[in-house]
Amino acid sequence: MKQGVGYTVTLNIAIVFIVIVFVFISGSLIYFKSNKISNVITDALEKYEGYNSLAKNEINSKLISIGYNKNKITCKSQISEKKSVTCNLAPDGDNGTDGYCIYFCDEGDYYYYKIRTNMMVNIPVLNNIVNFPIYTNSNRMYDFENNL
């Protein structure tokens, strides 16, 4: 039984394969950009030892240079973390107006920050149909103010 596969079927398979590869590549690039933004925020927080005006200015200037889409996101006031640590929204936080959320996590002698950015796909017709949160933690920092 020697029946050939038609040209239309072969073309449809090729088109589906190209679309799937394109979706995976674009998803990886969008995830990379979201992760890069989280790293920029984490670096500024660690450099200035907290979320203060210096860190905020550096974060905003770097996000402008990267071209981050500052869509407003909704930040929860608290999130739960490992070992029953509760992270509260940072005191100087903008509550998601800049497109990211910064949470302050207190472990007693140490503290760290948890950063939430969003992985967004802007397709003109669909308008942000893909929107996943990405969380990143900063390094633990010693609390010198309360432990002297």
Short mmCIF file of C-alpha atoms in Angstrom, two decimals:
data_model
loop_
_atom_site.label_atom_id
_atom_site.label_comp_id
_atom_site.label_asym_id
_atom_site.label_seq_id
_atom_site.Cartn_x
_atom_site.Cartn_y
_atom_site.Cartn_z
CA MET A 1 0.00 0.00 0.00
CA LYS A 2 1.89 2.98 -1.28
CA GLN A 3 -0.16 6.04 -0.70
CA GLY A 4 1.47 9.41 -0.63
CA VAL A 5 0.80 12.05 1.96
CA GLY A 6 -0.71 15.04 0.26
CA TYR A 7 1.00 18.39 -0.07
CA THR A 8 -1.67 20.11 2.01
CA VAL A 9 -1.18 17.77 4.97
CA THR A 10 2.59 18.26 4.86
CA LEU A 11 2.18 22.03 4.67
CA ASN A 12 -0.25 22.02 7.62
CA ILE A 13 2.21 19.99 9.73
CA ALA A 14 5.02 22.41 8.86
CA ILE A 15 2.89 25.44 9.77
CA VAL A 16 1.84 23.92 13.12
CA PHE A 17 5.48 23.08 13.89
CA ILE A 18 6.61 26.65 13.08
CA VAL A 19 3.85 28.13 15.28
CA ILE A 20 4.76 25.86 18.21
CA VAL A 21 8.46 26.73 17.93
CA PHE A 22 7.61 30.45 17.71
CA VAL A 23 5.45 30.24 20.86
CA PHE A 24 8.24 28.51 22.83
CA ILE A 25 10.90 30.98 21.70
CA SER A 26 8.75 34.04 22.45
CA GLY A 27 7.78 32.58 25.84
CA SER A 28 11.44 32.07 26.73
CA LEU A 29 12.33 35.62 25.72
CA ILE A 30 9.46 37.10 27.74
CA TYR A 31 10.40 35.00 30.78
CA PHE A 32 14.04 36.08 30.41
CA LYS A 33 13.02 39.75 30.36
CA SER A 34 10.80 39.35 33.43
CA ASN A 35 13.57 37.57 35.28
CA LYS A 36 16.06 40.26 34.24
CA ILE A 37 13.76 42.93 35.68
CA SER A 38 13.52 41.01 38.96
CA ASN A 39 17.32 40.84 39.07
CA VAL A 40 17.62 44.61 38.48
CA ILE A 41 15.24 45.27 41.39
CA THR A 42 17.03 42.75 43.62
CA ASP A 43 20.44 44.26 42.86
CA ALA A 44 19.21 47.76 43.78
CA LEU A 45 17.65 46.52 47.02
CA GLU A 46 20.85 44.76 48.04
CA LYS A 47 23.06 47.68 46.98
CA TYR A 48 21.16 50.22 49.10
CA GLU A 49 20.28 47.69 51.84
CA GLY A 50 16.54 48.09 51.56
CA TYR A 51 13.76 49.74 49.63
CA ASN A 52 14.47 53.43 50.12
CA SER A 53 14.48 56.50 47.86
CA LEU A 54 17.93 55.69 46.43
CA ALA A 55 16.91 52.16 45.51
CA LYS A 56 13.60 53.36 44.10
CA ASN A 57 15.30 55.93 41.85
CA GLU A 58 17.79 53.38 40.55
CA ILE A 59 15.06 50.81 39.91
CA ASN A 60 12.92 53.28 37.98
CA SER A 61 15.83 54.58 35.88
CA LYS A 62 16.95 51.06 34.96
CA LEU A 63 13.43 49.91 34.15
CA ILE A 64 13.04 52.85 31.77
CA SER A 65 16.31 51.95 30.03
CA ILE A 66 15.26 48.29 29.70
CA GLY A 67 11.84 49.24 28.34
CA TYR A 68 9.72 47.47 30.96
CA ASN A 69 6.00 47.74 30.40
CA LYS A 70 4.76 49.41 33.59
CA ASN A 71 1.22 48.10 33.62
CA LYS A 72 -0.47 48.46 36.98
CA ILE A 73 -0.72 45.16 38.81
CA THR A 74 -2.62 44.31 41.97
CA CYS A 75 -0.41 43.61 44.98
CA LYS A 76 -1.66 41.71 48.01
CA SER A 77 -0.92 43.36 51.34
CA GLN A 78 0.58 40.11 52.71
CA ILE A 79 1.91 36.86 51.31
CA SER A 80 2.98 33.72 53.15
CA GLU A 81 6.50 32.45 52.80
CA LYS A 82 8.43 29.38 53.93
CA LYS A 83 8.75 28.54 57.63
CA SER A 84 5.63 30.52 58.51
CA VAL A 85 7.23 33.85 57.61
CA THR A 86 4.70 36.47 56.54
CA CYS A 87 5.87 39.05 54.04
CA ASN A 88 4.18 42.46 54.09
CA LEU A 89 4.10 44.98 51.29
CA ALA A 90 7.15 47.27 51.60
CA PRO A 91 6.35 50.51 53.47
CA ASP A 92 7.41 52.77 50.59
CA GLY A 93 5.90 50.50 47.96
CA ASP A 94 3.75 51.87 45.17
CA ASN A 95 1.25 49.02 45.47
CA GLY A 96 1.86 47.84 41.91
CA THR A 97 1.57 51.14 40.04
CA ASP A 98 5.08 50.70 38.61
CA GLY A 99 4.42 47.14 37.46
CA TYR A 100 6.14 45.34 40.33
CA CYS A 101 5.50 44.55 43.99
CA ILE A 102 8.11 44.51 46.73
CA TYR A 103 7.42 42.60 49.94
CA PHE A 104 9.42 42.91 53.17
CA CYS A 105 9.99 39.57 54.92
CA ASP A 106 11.20 39.73 58.54
CA GLU A 107 12.89 36.69 60.09
CA GLY A 108 13.94 38.34 63.36
CA ASP A 109 17.68 39.03 63.09
CA TYR A 110 17.57 38.84 59.30
CA TYR A 111 15.27 40.19 56.65
CA TYR A 112 14.92 39.84 52.90
CA TYR A 113 12.75 41.15 50.10
CA LYS A 114 10.44 39.22 47.82
CA ILE A 115 9.88 40.82 44.41
CA ARG A 116 6.94 40.12 42.14
CA THR A 117 7.03 41.01 38.47
CA ASN A 118 4.65 39.86 35.76
CA MET A 119 5.34 37.95 32.59
CA MET A 120 3.05 39.72 30.12
CA VAL A 121 2.44 39.14 26.44
CA ASN A 122 1.06 42.19 24.65
CA ILE A 123 -0.80 41.03 21.57
CA PRO A 124 -2.78 43.95 20.11
CA VAL A 125 -6.04 42.10 19.59
CA LEU A 126 -5.91 39.87 22.69
CA ASN A 127 -4.53 42.56 25.07
CA ASN A 128 -2.45 40.86 27.80
CA ILE A 129 -3.97 37.42 27.54
CA VAL A 130 -0.89 35.85 29.15
CA ASN A 131 -0.09 37.30 32.57
CA PHE A 132 1.91 35.17 35.04
CA PRO A 133 3.53 36.41 38.26
CA ILE A 134 7.24 35.73 38.75
CA TYR A 135 8.67 35.86 42.28
CA THR A 136 12.31 36.46 43.18
CA ASN A 137 13.96 36.67 46.60
CA SER A 138 16.85 38.91 47.57
CA ASN A 139 19.70 37.68 49.74
CA ARG A 140 19.16 37.67 53.49
CA MET A 141 20.41 40.87 55.14
CA TYR A 142 21.32 41.37 58.78
CA ASP A 143 19.11 43.84 60.65
CA PHE A 144 21.68 46.17 62.25
CA GLU A 145 19.13 48.71 63.46
CA ASN A 146 17.27 46.34 65.78
CA ASN A 147 20.21 44.14 66.84
CA LEU A 148 22.88 46.50 68.17
#
